[in-house]
Tab-separated table of C-alpha atoms in Angstrom:
chain	number	residue	atom	x	y	z
A	11	MET	CA	5.582	32.304	-47.090
A	12	PRO	CA	7.642	29.723	-45.132
A	13	GLU	CA	7.929	26.186	-46.434
A	14	HIS	CA	6.174	24.723	-43.411
A	15	GLU	CA	2.411	24.870	-43.219
A	16	ALA	CA	0.921	27.137	-40.562
A	17	GLY	CA	-1.003	25.260	-37.926
A	18	GLY	CA	0.628	21.887	-38.674
A	19	THR	CA	1.252	19.465	-35.814
A	20	PRO	CA	4.851	19.188	-34.586
A	21	THR	CA	5.162	15.605	-35.813
A	22	HIS	CA	4.008	16.567	-39.287
A	23	GLU	CA	6.303	19.596	-39.275
A	24	VAL	CA	9.202	17.253	-38.422
A	25	ARG	CA	8.069	14.842	-41.134
A	26	ASP	CA	8.071	17.604	-43.736
A	27	PHE	CA	11.438	18.878	-42.514
A	28	LEU	CA	12.982	15.411	-42.825
A	29	ARG	CA	11.696	15.049	-46.358
A	30	ARG	CA	12.885	18.514	-47.379
A	31	ARG	CA	16.341	18.216	-45.835
A	32	ARG	CA	16.851	14.516	-46.471
A	33	VAL	CA	20.059	14.945	-48.476
A	34	GLN	CA	21.591	17.570	-46.182
A	35	ILE	CA	20.940	15.484	-43.064
A	36	ALA	CA	22.419	12.381	-44.681
A	37	GLN	CA	25.496	14.337	-45.767
A	38	ARG	CA	26.101	15.613	-42.249
A	39	TRP	CA	25.594	12.169	-40.765
A	40	ALA	CA	28.115	10.739	-43.226
A	41	ASP	CA	30.787	12.775	-41.422
A	42	GLU	CA	29.799	11.480	-37.981
A	43	PRO	CA	31.919	8.638	-36.469
A	44	LEU	CA	29.088	6.088	-36.595
A	45	PHE	CA	28.597	6.344	-40.359
A	46	ARG	CA	32.176	7.273	-41.257
A	47	THR	CA	33.743	4.271	-39.532
A	48	VAL	CA	31.130	1.743	-40.658
A	49	PHE	CA	30.895	2.722	-44.329
A	50	THR	CA	34.572	2.935	-45.223
A	51	VAL	CA	34.363	2.152	-48.962
A	52	SER	CA	33.147	5.601	-49.942
A	53	ARG	CA	31.397	8.609	-48.470
A	54	ASP	CA	28.575	8.160	-50.994
A	55	GLU	CA	27.805	4.804	-49.414
A	56	ALA	CA	27.466	6.480	-46.003
A	57	VAL	CA	25.222	9.184	-47.488
A	58	GLU	CA	22.914	6.589	-49.061
A	59	ALA	CA	22.682	4.767	-45.740
A	60	GLY	CA	21.861	8.050	-44.041
A	61	LYS	CA	19.108	8.767	-46.548
A	62	ALA	CA	17.496	5.420	-45.768
A	63	VAL	CA	17.472	6.245	-42.050
A	64	VAL	CA	16.002	9.718	-42.682
A	65	ASP	CA	13.270	8.167	-44.840
A	66	ALA	CA	12.448	5.767	-42.002
A	67	LEU	CA	12.230	8.630	-39.515
A	68	ALA	CA	9.923	10.549	-41.838
A	69	ARG	CA	7.578	7.557	-42.109
A	70	VAL	CA	7.513	7.184	-38.324
A	71	ALA	CA	6.760	10.911	-37.917
A	72	ASP	CA	3.996	10.585	-40.500
A	73	SER	CA	2.393	7.838	-38.394
A	74	GLN	CA	2.798	10.040	-35.275
A	75	ARG	CA	4.319	7.102	-33.374
A	76	VAL	CA	7.593	8.854	-32.564
A	77	GLU	CA	7.886	7.124	-29.172
A	78	ASP	CA	7.167	3.619	-30.477
A	79	PRO	CA	10.250	1.483	-31.325
A	80	ASP	CA	7.908	-0.983	-33.046
A	81	ALA	CA	6.585	1.621	-35.494
A	82	ALA	CA	6.432	0.235	-39.018
A	83	GLY	CA	8.766	2.905	-40.345
A	84	PHE	CA	11.709	1.378	-38.507
A	85	THR	CA	11.273	-2.025	-40.147
A	86	GLU	CA	13.251	-1.183	-43.282
A	87	VAL	CA	16.333	0.082	-41.421
A	88	ARG	CA	16.330	-2.181	-38.370
A	89	GLU	CA	18.695	-4.687	-39.981
A	90	GLN	CA	21.001	-1.916	-41.200
A	91	LEU	CA	21.090	-0.342	-37.732
A	92	ALA	CA	21.861	-3.761	-36.234
A	93	ARG	CA	24.827	-4.229	-38.568
A	94	MET	CA	26.113	-0.754	-37.809
A	95	GLY	CA	25.893	-1.270	-34.051
A	96	ALA	CA	27.426	-4.741	-34.265
A	97	THR	CA	30.284	-3.421	-36.419
A	98	ARG	CA	31.135	-0.780	-33.846
A	99	SER	CA	30.906	-3.345	-31.051
A	100	ARG	CA	33.300	-5.659	-32.880
A	101	ALA	CA	35.647	-2.692	-33.245
A	102	GLY	CA	35.932	-2.659	-29.459
A	103	LEU	CA	33.357	-0.037	-28.493
A	104	SER	CA	31.209	-0.605	-25.445
A	105	THR	CA	27.427	-0.393	-25.538
A	106	THR	CA	27.644	3.037	-23.922
A	107	GLN	CA	30.052	4.280	-26.587
A	108	VAL	CA	27.857	2.993	-29.416
A	109	SER	CA	24.882	4.688	-27.789
A	110	SER	CA	26.865	7.934	-27.609
A	111	GLU	CA	27.671	7.738	-31.320
A	112	LEU	CA	23.972	7.303	-32.044
A	113	ALA	CA	23.135	10.272	-29.817
A	114	ALA	CA	25.643	12.365	-31.789
A	115	LEU	CA	23.332	12.165	-34.819
A	116	LEU	CA	20.805	14.506	-33.183
A	117	PRO	CA	22.753	17.830	-33.129
A	118	PRO	CA	23.389	17.980	-36.916
A	119	ALA	CA	19.709	17.300	-37.617
A	120	GLU	CA	18.585	19.726	-34.917
A	121	ASN	CA	20.774	22.517	-36.291
A	122	LEU	CA	19.200	22.055	-39.708
A	123	LEU	CA	15.734	22.072	-38.132
A	124	VAL	CA	16.370	25.408	-36.423
A	125	ALA	CA	17.611	26.922	-39.688
A	126	ASP	CA	14.732	25.424	-41.643
A	127	LEU	CA	12.043	26.777	-39.273
A	128	ASP	CA	13.566	30.192	-38.752
A	129	GLN	CA	10.235	31.818	-39.631
A	130	ALA	CA	8.211	29.646	-37.256
A	131	SER	CA	7.035	30.809	-33.847
A	132	PRO	CA	9.323	30.056	-30.878
A	133	GLU	CA	6.687	27.742	-29.427
A	134	LEU	CA	6.371	25.686	-32.628
A	135	LEU	CA	10.136	25.532	-32.987
A	136	ARG	CA	10.459	24.291	-29.412
A	137	GLU	CA	7.779	21.646	-29.931
A	138	CYS	CA	9.385	20.490	-33.161
A	139	SER	CA	12.791	20.277	-31.494
A	140	VAL	CA	11.306	18.174	-28.701
A	141	THR	CA	9.564	15.928	-31.238
A	142	LEU	CA	12.762	15.474	-33.220
A	143	GLY	CA	14.643	14.674	-30.014
A	144	VAL	CA	12.075	12.032	-29.047
A	145	LEU	CA	12.167	10.576	-32.555
A	146	MET	CA	15.963	10.358	-32.515
A	147	GLY	CA	15.859	8.848	-29.026
A	148	THR	CA	13.521	6.151	-30.284
A	149	LEU	CA	15.849	5.563	-33.219
A	150	ARG	CA	18.706	5.069	-30.777
A	151	LEU	CA	16.603	2.579	-28.800
A	152	VAL	CA	15.740	0.663	-31.972
A	153	ALA	CA	19.392	0.592	-33.022
A	154	MET	CA	20.582	-0.641	-29.628
A	155	GLN	CA	17.898	-3.333	-29.465
A	156	ALA	CA	18.774	-4.496	-32.959
A	157	ALA	CA	22.508	-4.470	-32.198
A	158	LEU	CA	21.982	-6.438	-28.986
A	159	ASN	CA	19.852	-9.001	-30.829
A	160	GLU	CA	22.517	-9.279	-33.519
A	161	GLY	CA	25.165	-9.678	-30.839
A	162	GLN	CA	23.166	-12.370	-29.069
A	163	ALA	CA	22.683	-14.227	-32.348
A	164	LEU	CA	26.446	-14.084	-32.909
A	165	ILE	CA	27.074	-15.400	-29.401
A	166	ASP	CA	24.624	-18.254	-29.990
A	167	ARG	CA	26.363	-19.173	-33.265
A	168	GLN	CA	29.781	-19.079	-31.615
A	169	ARG	CA	28.499	-21.154	-28.706
A	170	LEU	CA	27.233	-23.798	-31.112
A	171	GLN	CA	30.585	-23.766	-32.905
A	172	LEU	CA	32.397	-24.205	-29.594
A	173	LEU	CA	30.119	-27.107	-28.715
A	174	GLU	CA	30.958	-28.743	-32.025
A	175	VAL	CA	34.686	-28.181	-31.500
A	176	ALA	CA	34.394	-29.536	-27.964
A	177	THR	CA	32.755	-32.687	-29.315
A	178	PRO	CA	35.375	-34.213	-31.595
A	179	VAL	CA	34.847	-37.531	-33.348
A	180	ILE	CA	37.962	-39.700	-33.509
A	181	LYS	CA	38.461	-42.558	-35.923
A	182	LEU	CA	40.158	-45.225	-33.801
A	183	TRP	CA	40.119	-48.007	-36.376
A	184	ASP	CA	38.458	-48.883	-39.629
A	185	GLY	CA	34.811	-49.130	-38.683
A	186	ILE	CA	35.321	-47.721	-35.161
A	187	VAL	CA	34.734	-44.098	-34.138
A	188	ALA	CA	34.744	-42.550	-30.687
A	189	VAL	CA	33.483	-39.364	-29.055
A	190	PRO	CA	35.443	-38.569	-25.872
A	191	LEU	CA	33.376	-36.175	-23.770
A	192	ILE	CA	34.923	-33.860	-21.189
A	193	GLY	CA	33.149	-31.374	-18.945
A	194	THR	CA	29.538	-30.674	-18.184
A	195	LEU	CA	26.817	-32.063	-20.377
A	196	ASP	CA	23.578	-30.168	-20.835
A	197	SER	CA	20.669	-30.700	-23.188
A	198	ALA	CA	22.130	-28.476	-25.930
A	199	ARG	CA	25.495	-30.227	-25.890
A	200	SER	CA	23.843	-33.641	-25.723
A	201	GLN	CA	21.967	-32.803	-28.909
A	202	VAL	CA	25.240	-31.793	-30.584
A	203	VAL	CA	26.798	-35.085	-29.415
A	204	MET	CA	23.999	-37.044	-31.027
A	205	GLU	CA	24.191	-35.169	-34.326
A	206	THR	CA	27.997	-35.330	-34.449
A	207	LEU	CA	28.142	-39.024	-33.665
A	208	LEU	CA	25.457	-39.988	-36.159
A	209	ASN	CA	27.110	-37.945	-38.901
A	210	ALA	CA	30.411	-39.683	-38.157
A	211	VAL	CA	28.738	-43.102	-38.363
A	212	VAL	CA	27.533	-42.234	-41.860
A	213	ASP	CA	30.758	-40.571	-43.042
A	214	GLN	CA	33.077	-43.285	-41.701
A	215	HIS	CA	30.768	-46.241	-42.432
A	216	ALA	CA	31.316	-47.170	-38.807
A	217	ARG	CA	30.103	-50.440	-37.334
A	218	PHE	CA	30.954	-49.351	-33.787
A	219	ALA	CA	30.646	-45.996	-32.055
A	220	ILE	CA	32.211	-45.490	-28.645
A	221	LEU	CA	30.693	-42.840	-26.400
A	222	ASP	CA	33.294	-42.224	-23.700
A	223	ILE	CA	32.045	-40.171	-20.745
A	224	THR	CA	35.050	-40.650	-18.466
A	225	GLY	CA	35.541	-36.879	-18.311
A	226	VAL	CA	31.917	-36.101	-17.465
A	227	PRO	CA	31.461	-35.639	-13.708
A	228	THR	CA	27.677	-36.017	-13.647
A	229	VAL	CA	24.549	-35.769	-15.757
A	230	ASP	CA	20.959	-34.903	-15.005
A	231	SER	CA	17.948	-36.985	-15.904
A	232	LEU	CA	17.297	-35.202	-19.204
A	233	VAL	CA	20.892	-35.634	-20.376
A	234	ALA	CA	20.858	-39.317	-19.396
A	235	GLN	CA	17.804	-39.791	-21.552
A	236	HIS	CA	19.563	-37.965	-24.419
A	237	LEU	CA	22.485	-40.390	-24.150
A	238	MET	CA	20.148	-43.364	-24.301
A	239	LYS	CA	18.449	-41.880	-27.357
A	240	THR	CA	21.866	-41.451	-28.972
A	241	VAL	CA	22.601	-45.131	-28.433
A	242	ALA	CA	19.219	-46.087	-29.918
A	243	ALA	CA	19.696	-43.758	-32.913
A	244	ALA	CA	23.137	-45.222	-33.662
A	245	ARG	CA	21.663	-48.710	-33.564
A	246	LEU	CA	18.975	-47.694	-36.057
A	247	MET	CA	21.743	-46.581	-38.411
A	248	GLY	CA	23.453	-49.960	-38.225
A	249	ALA	CA	26.159	-49.135	-35.686
A	250	GLU	CA	26.560	-50.601	-32.227
A	251	CYS	CA	27.156	-47.903	-29.612
A	252	VAL	CA	29.390	-48.727	-26.660
A	253	VAL	CA	29.296	-46.444	-23.617
A	254	SER	CA	32.507	-46.351	-21.596
A	255	GLY	CA	33.736	-44.585	-18.477
A	256	ILE	CA	30.468	-44.372	-16.567
A	257	ARG	CA	31.196	-42.810	-13.171
A	258	PRO	CA	29.458	-44.002	-9.999
A	259	ALA	CA	27.315	-40.851	-9.762
A	260	ILE	CA	26.151	-41.246	-13.334
A	261	ALA	CA	25.437	-44.935	-12.789
A	262	GLN	CA	23.273	-44.050	-9.795
A	263	THR	CA	21.377	-41.467	-11.819
A	264	ILE	CA	20.649	-43.989	-14.559
A	265	VAL	CA	19.510	-46.589	-12.022
A	266	HIS	CA	17.277	-44.099	-10.175
A	267	LEU	CA	15.676	-43.122	-13.457
A	268	GLY	CA	14.895	-46.733	-14.180
A	269	LEU	CA	16.508	-46.549	-17.618
A	270	ASP	CA	16.943	-49.960	-19.219
A	271	LEU	CA	20.583	-50.564	-20.147
A	272	GLY	CA	20.056	-54.217	-20.872
A	273	THR	CA	20.689	-53.779	-24.593
A	274	VAL	CA	23.484	-51.214	-24.218
A	275	LYS	CA	27.100	-52.349	-24.222
A	276	THR	CA	29.093	-50.672	-21.450
A	277	ARG	CA	32.765	-50.895	-20.589
A	278	ALA	CA	34.803	-49.490	-17.728
A	279	SER	CA	37.242	-47.534	-19.884
A	280	LEU	CA	37.859	-46.377	-23.439
A	281	ALA	CA	40.603	-48.988	-23.787
A	282	ASP	CA	38.199	-51.763	-22.801
A	283	ALA	CA	35.603	-50.458	-25.241
A	284	LEU	CA	38.143	-50.360	-28.069
A	285	GLY	CA	39.268	-53.897	-27.221
A	286	TYR	CA	35.685	-55.112	-27.378
A	287	CYS	CA	35.067	-53.451	-30.757
A	288	LEU	CA	38.311	-54.854	-32.229
A	289	HIS	CA	37.422	-58.312	-30.994
A	290	GLU	CA	33.986	-58.057	-32.597
A	291	LEU	CA	35.675	-57.030	-35.866
A	292	GLY	CA	37.879	-60.145	-35.699
A	293	ALA	CA	41.134	-58.317	-34.981
A	294	ASN	CA	43.800	-59.957	-32.834
A	295	ILE	CA	45.229	-57.826	-30.037
A	296	VAL	CA	48.832	-58.582	-29.138
A	297	ASN	CA	50.491	-57.336	-25.935
A	298	ALA	CA	54.229	-56.784	-25.930
A	299	VAL	CA	55.881	-58.680	-23.018
A	300	PRO	CA	59.520	-58.726	-21.875
A	301	ASP	CA	60.167	-62.266	-23.151
A	302	GLY	CA	58.517	-61.693	-26.513
A	303	ALA	CA	55.053	-61.242	-27.869
A	304	GLY	CA	52.074	-63.157	-26.725
A	305	ARG	CA	48.573	-63.213	-28.083
A	306	ARG	CA	45.722	-62.158	-25.882
């Protein structure tokens, strides 16, 4: 009598097949490019990863939710599939190529299914093949969604890192730090500016923090409010914040918003702001002149 039960539904037949041929399927997948190029330490590692995916497929088939990418059976392997897809993407493969490698997992499993159900009726075999194809298609969808989410998370982390690199804190003098801003400011970058500046105030024991926005062409109302909050936060930490290089367009925005700058020190340029801070620290600034040195 054949191993499959007569009269079983196609999804349950596929479930039983996956459980029976778990090792053989995993071994064949280990030789496919997706597994072979991701798990390079040993073939056994690729086989174990394949077994985990087969187990997940069997659980999904058992629940008869073969078309549902949110089926509980996929939960255990979603992270693994994401890493596999992301690894292939970092290797230079396009989304289409990664999808093709995932699609290449179906033929080895389908060949085993045909051999395993050689005693089944043609109709049952056809239905089981269709069910397996749908199940593998859903697996591919789950893997691509997970890989795209992983890729987006990586992009978000890199974007944050770029924002931090693009927001350097410079120690101009003992007790004086400056953040020269260049380019467009948005809410995300404004938040990074605040965090970076406040951390620098603590690390450098700064009494003055210069926020130079000479290189910022314009800001919107939300960013202007962020800048004012940065000034207030620095003051709460014991540092006086000086804003320099305010362009006419930015000045108009601040005025139209009705923001009170009465308690905020502003200077026309970074040099003027540094001169003010040095003066407040009691430092003498000497200009070199042709006939000698004179104190300013």
